PDB file of C-alpha atoms in Angstrom:
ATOM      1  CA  UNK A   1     -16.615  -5.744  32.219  1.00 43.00           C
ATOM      2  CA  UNK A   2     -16.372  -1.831  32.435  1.00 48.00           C
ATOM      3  CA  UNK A   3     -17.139  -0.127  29.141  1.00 49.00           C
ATOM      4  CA  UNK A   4     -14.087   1.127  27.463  1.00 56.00           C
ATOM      5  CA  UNK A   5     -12.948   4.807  27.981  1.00 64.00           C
ATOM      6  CA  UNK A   6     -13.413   7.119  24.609  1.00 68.00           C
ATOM      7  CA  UNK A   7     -10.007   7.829  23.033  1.00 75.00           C
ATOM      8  CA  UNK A   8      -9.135  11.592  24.098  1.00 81.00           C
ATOM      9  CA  UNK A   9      -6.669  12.866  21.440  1.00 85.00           C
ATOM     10  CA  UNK A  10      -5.430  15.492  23.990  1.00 85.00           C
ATOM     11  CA  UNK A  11      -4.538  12.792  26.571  1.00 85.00           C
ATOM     12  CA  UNK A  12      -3.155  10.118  23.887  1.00 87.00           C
ATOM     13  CA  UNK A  13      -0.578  13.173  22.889  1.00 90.00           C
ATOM     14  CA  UNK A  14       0.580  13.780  26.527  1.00 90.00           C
ATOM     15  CA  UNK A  15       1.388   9.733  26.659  1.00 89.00           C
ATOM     16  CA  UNK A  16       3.276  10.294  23.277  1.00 91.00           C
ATOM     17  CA  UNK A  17       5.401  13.115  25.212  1.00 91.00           C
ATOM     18  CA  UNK A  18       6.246  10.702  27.207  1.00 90.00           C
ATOM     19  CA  UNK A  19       7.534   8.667  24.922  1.00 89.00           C
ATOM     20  CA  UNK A  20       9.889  11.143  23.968  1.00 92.00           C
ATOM     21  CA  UNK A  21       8.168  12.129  20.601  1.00 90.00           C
ATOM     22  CA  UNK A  22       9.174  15.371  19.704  1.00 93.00           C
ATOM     23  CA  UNK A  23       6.366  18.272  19.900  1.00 93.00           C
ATOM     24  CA  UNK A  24       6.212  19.334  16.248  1.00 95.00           C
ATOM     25  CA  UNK A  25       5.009  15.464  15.784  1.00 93.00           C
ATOM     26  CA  UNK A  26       2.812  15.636  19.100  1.00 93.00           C
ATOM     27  CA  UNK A  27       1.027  18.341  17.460  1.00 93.00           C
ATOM     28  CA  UNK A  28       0.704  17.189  13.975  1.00 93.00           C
ATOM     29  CA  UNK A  29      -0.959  13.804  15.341  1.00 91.00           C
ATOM     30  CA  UNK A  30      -3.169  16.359  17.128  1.00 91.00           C
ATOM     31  CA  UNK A  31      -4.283  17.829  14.428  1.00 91.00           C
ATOM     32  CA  UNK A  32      -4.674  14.742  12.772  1.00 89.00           C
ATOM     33  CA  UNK A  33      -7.347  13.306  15.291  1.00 89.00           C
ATOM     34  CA  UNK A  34      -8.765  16.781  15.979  1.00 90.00           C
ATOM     35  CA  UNK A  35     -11.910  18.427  14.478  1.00 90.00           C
ATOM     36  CA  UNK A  36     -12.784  15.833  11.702  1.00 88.00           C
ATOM     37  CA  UNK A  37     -15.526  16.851   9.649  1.00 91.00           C
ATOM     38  CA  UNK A  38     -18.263  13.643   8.902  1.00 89.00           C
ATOM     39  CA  UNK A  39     -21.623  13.437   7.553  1.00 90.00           C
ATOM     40  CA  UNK A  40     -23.444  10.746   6.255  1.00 92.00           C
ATOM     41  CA  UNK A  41     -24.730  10.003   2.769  1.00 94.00           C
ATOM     42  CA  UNK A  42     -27.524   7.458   1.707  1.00 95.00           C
ATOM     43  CA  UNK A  43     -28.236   7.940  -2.048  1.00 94.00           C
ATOM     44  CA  UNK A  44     -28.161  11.573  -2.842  1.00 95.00           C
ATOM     45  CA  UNK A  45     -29.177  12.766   0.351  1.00 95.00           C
ATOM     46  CA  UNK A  46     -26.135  14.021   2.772  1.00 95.00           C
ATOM     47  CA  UNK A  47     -26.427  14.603   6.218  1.00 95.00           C
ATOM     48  CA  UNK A  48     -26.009  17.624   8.346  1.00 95.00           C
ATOM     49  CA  UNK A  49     -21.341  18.020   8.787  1.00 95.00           C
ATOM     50  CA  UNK A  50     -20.423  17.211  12.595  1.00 93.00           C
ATOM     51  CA  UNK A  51     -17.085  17.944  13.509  1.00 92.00           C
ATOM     52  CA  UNK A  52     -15.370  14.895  15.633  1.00 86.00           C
ATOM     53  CA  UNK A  53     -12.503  15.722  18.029  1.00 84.00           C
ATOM     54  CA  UNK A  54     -12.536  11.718  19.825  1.00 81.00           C
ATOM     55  CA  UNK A  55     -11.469   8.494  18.467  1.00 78.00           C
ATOM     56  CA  UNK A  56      -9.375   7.675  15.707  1.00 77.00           C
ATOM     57  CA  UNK A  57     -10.376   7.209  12.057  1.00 79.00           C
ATOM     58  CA  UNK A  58     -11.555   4.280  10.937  1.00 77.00           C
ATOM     59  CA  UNK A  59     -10.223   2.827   7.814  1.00 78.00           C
ATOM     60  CA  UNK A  60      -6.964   5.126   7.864  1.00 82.00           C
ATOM     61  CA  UNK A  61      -3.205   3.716   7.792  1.00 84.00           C
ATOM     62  CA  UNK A  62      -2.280   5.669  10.567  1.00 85.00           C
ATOM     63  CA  UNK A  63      -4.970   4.123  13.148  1.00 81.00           C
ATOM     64  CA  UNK A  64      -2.997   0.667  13.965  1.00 80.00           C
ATOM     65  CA  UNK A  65       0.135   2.550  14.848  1.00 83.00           C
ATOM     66  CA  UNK A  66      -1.520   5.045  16.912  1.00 84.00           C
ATOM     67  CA  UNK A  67      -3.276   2.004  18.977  1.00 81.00           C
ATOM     68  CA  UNK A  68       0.160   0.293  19.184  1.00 82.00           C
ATOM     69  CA  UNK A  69       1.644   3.465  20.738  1.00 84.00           C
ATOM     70  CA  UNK A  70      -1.841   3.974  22.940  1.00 82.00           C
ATOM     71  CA  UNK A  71      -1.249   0.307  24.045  1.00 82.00           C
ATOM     72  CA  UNK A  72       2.975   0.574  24.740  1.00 82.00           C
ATOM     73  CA  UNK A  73       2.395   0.014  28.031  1.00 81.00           C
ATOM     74  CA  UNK A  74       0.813  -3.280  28.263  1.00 80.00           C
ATOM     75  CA  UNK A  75       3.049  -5.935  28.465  1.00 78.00           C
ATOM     76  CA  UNK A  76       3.219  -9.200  29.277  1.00 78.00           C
ATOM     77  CA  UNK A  77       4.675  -9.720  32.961  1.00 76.00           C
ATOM     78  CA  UNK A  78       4.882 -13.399  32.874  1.00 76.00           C
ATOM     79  CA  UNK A  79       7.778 -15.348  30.559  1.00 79.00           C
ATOM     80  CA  UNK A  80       5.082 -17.801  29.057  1.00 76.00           C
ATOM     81  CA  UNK A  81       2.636 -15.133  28.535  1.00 79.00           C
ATOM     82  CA  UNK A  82       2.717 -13.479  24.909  1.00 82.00           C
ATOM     83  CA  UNK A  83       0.611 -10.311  24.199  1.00 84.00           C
ATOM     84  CA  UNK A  84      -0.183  -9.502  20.469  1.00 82.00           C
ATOM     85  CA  UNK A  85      -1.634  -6.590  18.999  1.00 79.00           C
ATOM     86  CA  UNK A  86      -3.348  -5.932  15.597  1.00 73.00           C
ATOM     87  CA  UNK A  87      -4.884  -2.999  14.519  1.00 67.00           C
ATOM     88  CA  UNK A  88      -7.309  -2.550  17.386  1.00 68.00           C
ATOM     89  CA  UNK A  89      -7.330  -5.688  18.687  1.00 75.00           C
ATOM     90  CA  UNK A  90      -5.658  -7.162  21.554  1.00 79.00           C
ATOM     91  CA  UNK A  91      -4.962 -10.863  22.386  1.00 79.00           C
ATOM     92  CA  UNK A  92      -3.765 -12.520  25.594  1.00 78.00           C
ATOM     93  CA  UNK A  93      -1.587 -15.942  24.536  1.00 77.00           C
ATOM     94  CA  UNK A  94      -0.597 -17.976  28.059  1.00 75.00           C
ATOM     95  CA  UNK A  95       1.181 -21.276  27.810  1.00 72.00           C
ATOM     96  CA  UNK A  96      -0.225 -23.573  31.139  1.00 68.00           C
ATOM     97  CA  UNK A  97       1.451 -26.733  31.435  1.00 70.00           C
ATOM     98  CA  UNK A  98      -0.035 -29.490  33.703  1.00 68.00           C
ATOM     99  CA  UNK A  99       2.408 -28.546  36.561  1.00 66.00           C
ATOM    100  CA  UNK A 100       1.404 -24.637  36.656  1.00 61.00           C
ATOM    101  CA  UNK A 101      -2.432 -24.954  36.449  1.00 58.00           C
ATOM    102  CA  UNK A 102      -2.932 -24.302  40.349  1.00 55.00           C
ATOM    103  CA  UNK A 103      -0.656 -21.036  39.510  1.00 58.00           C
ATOM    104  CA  UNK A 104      -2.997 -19.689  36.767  1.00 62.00           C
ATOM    105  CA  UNK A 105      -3.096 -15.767  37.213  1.00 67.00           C
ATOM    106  CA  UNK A 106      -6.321 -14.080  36.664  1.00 73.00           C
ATOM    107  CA  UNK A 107      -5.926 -11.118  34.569  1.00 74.00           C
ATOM    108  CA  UNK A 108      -7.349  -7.629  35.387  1.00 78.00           C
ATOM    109  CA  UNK A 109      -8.424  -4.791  33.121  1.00 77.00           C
ATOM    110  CA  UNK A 110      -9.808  -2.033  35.344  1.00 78.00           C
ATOM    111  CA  UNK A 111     -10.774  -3.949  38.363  1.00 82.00           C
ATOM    112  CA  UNK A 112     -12.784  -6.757  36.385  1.00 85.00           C
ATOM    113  CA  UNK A 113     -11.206 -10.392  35.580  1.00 84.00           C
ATOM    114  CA  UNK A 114     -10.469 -11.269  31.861  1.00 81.00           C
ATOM    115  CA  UNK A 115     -12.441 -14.627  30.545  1.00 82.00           C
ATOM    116  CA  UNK A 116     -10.474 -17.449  30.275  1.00 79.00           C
ATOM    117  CA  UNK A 117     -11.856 -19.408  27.143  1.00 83.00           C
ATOM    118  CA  UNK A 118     -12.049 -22.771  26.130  1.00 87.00           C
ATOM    119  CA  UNK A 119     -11.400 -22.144  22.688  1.00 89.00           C
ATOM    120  CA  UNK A 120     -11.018 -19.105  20.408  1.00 88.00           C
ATOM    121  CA  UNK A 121     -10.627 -18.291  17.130  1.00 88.00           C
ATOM    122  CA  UNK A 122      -7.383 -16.061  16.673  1.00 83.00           C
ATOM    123  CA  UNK A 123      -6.500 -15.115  13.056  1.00 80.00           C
ATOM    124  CA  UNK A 124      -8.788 -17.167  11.162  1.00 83.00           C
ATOM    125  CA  UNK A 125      -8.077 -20.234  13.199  1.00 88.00           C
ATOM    126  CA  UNK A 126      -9.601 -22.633  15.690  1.00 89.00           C
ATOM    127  CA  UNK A 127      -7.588 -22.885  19.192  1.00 88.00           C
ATOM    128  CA  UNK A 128      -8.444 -25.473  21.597  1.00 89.00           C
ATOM    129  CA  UNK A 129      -7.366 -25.568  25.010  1.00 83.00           C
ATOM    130  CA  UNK A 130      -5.979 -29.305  24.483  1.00 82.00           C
ATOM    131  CA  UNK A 131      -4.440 -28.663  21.333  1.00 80.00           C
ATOM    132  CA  UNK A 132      -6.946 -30.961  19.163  1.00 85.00           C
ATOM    133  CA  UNK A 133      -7.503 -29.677  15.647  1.00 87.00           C
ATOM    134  CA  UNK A 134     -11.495 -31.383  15.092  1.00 88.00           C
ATOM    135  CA  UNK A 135     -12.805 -27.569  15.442  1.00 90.00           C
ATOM    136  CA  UNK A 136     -10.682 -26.254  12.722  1.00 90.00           C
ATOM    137  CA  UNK A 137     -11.305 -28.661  10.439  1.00 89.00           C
ATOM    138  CA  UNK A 138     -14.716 -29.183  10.844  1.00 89.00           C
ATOM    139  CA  UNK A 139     -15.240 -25.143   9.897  1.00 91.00           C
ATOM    140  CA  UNK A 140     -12.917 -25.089   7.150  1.00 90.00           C
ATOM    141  CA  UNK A 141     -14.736 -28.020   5.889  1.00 90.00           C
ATOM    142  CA  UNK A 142     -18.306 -26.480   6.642  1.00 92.00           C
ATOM    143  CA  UNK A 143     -17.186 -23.684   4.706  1.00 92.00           C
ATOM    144  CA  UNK A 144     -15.625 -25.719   1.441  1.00 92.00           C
ATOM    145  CA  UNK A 145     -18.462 -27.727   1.367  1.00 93.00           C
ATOM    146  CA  UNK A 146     -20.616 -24.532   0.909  1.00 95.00           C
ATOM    147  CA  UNK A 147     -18.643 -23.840  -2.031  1.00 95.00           C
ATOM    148  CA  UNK A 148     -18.095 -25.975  -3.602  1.00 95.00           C
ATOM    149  CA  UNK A 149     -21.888 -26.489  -3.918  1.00 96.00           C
ATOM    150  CA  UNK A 150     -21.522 -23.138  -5.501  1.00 96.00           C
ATOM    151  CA  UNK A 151     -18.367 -24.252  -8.032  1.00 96.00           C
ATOM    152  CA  UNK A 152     -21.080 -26.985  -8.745  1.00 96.00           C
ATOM    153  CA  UNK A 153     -23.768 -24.972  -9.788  1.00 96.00           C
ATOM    154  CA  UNK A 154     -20.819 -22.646 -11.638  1.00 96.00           C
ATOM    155  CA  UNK A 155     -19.655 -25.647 -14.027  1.00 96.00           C
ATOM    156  CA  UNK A 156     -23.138 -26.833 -14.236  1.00 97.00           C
ATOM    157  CA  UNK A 157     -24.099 -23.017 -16.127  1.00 96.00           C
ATOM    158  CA  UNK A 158     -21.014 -24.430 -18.285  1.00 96.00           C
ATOM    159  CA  UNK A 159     -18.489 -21.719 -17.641  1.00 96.00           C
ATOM    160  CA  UNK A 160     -15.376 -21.861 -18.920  1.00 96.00           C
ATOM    161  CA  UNK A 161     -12.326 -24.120 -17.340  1.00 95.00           C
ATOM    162  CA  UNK A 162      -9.909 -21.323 -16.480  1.00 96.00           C
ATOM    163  CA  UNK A 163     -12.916 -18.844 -14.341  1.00 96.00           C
ATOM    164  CA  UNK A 164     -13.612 -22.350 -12.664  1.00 96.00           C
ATOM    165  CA  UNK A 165     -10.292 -22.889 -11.558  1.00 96.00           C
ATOM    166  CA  UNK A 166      -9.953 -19.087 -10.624  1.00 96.00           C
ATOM    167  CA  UNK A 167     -13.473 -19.508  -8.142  1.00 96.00           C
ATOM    168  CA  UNK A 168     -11.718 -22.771  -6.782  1.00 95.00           C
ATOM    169  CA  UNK A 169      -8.098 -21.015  -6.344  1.00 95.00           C
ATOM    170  CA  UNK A 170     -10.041 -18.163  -4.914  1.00 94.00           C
ATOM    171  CA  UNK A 171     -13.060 -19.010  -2.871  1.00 94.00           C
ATOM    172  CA  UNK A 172     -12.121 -23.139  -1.983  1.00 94.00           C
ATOM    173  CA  UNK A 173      -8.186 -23.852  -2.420  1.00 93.00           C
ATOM    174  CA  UNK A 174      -7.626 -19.967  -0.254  1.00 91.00           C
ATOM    175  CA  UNK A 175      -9.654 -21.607   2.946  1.00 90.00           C
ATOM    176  CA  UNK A 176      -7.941 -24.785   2.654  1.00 88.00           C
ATOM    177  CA  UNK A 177      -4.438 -23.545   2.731  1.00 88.00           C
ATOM    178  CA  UNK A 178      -4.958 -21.035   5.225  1.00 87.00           C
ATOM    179  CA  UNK A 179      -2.458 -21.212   8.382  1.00 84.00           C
ATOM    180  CA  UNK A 180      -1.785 -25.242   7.257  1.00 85.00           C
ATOM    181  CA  UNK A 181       1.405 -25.088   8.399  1.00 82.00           C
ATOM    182  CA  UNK A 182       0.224 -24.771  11.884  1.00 80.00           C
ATOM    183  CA  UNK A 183      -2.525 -26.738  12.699  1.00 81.00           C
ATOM    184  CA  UNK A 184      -2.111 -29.843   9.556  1.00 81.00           C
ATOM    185  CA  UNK A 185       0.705 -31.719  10.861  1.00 80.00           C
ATOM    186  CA  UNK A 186      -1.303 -32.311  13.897  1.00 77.00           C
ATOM    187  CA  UNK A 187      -4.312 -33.211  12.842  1.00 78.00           C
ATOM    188  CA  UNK A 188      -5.551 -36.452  13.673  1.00 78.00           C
ATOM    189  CA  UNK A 189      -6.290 -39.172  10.707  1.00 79.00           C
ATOM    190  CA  UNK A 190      -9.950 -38.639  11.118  1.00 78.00           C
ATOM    191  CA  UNK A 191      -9.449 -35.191  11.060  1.00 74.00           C
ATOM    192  CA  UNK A 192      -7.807 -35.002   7.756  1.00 74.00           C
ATOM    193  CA  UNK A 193     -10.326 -37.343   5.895  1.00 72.00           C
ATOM    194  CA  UNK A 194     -13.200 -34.619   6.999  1.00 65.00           C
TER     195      UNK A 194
END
């Protein structure tokens, strides 16, 4: 796959233009993104100040939206496709049902075929092309069983009840819970005893 084009302010405000955003906004996004000063510190030591006029800053509130608006025009052209967009991220979701598998589309970004996976993990959760839940639960498991080795060791230095329960709320009970209500119900008995 082609390496991705650097995000060119000046370009990214002519799209917003056409988007109808007004030009006093146009320009104040401009500035925004424009001649950013950024130097690098490690200890007491700072680096040499380089101005950036490319990309967007990382870490700022702003970003996501500006992606969202850099993105408006990809859509989803097919009724069972979904497209779904965080920050700077960008996910694909396709329903295939056994009668439309010889009408799969390939997907293009500039000239080069998107992967179609097997499985992915998409917001902290394992999705399997056949809908079978053993992959989730097998990692969230992995990763309880790693702490609670660690809430383990915590009551065996004898800390106190209530910081227990806070590392298990926290650090255990957190993983457990996450996203249940879509992938528990389904689960298979074996699945739910790991």
């Amino acid at each position: 796959m082609p390496s991705p084009q650097p995000f060119i302010p000046q370009h990214f405000i002519e799209k917003l233009s056409l988007l109808g955003l007004n030009t006093s906004l146009c320009n104040w996004i401009l500035d925004f993104l424009t001649g950013r000063p950024q130097l690098v510190r490690i200890g007491n030591s700072f680096s040499s100040t380089t101005t950036l006029s490319t990309g967007a800053p990382q870490g700022c509130v702003l970003s996501p939206l500006l992606f969202t608006l850099l993105t408006h025009d990809c859509a989803a052209m097919h009724s069972s496709n979904h497209i779904v967009k965080f920050a700077d991220d960008t996910t694909v979701v396709g329903l295939i049902s056994k009668n439309d598998e010889v009408t799969i589309l390939t997907l293009f970004i500039d000239g080069s075929p998107v992967e179609i996976v097997k499985s992915t993990k998409f917001l902290g959760v394992h999705l399997v092309e056949n809908f079978t839940w053993s992959l989730n639960t097998t990692s969230i498991s992995n990763k309880d069983q790693q702490r609670l080795y660690f809430l383990r060791r915590l009551r065996k230095a004898h800390l106190p009840p209530p910081i227990l329960t806070m590392f298990y709320r926290r650090a255990i009970e957190s993983v457990l819970s996450s996203c249940i209500t879509a992938w528990f119900g389904n689960c298979t008995i074996l699945d739910r005893k790991t």
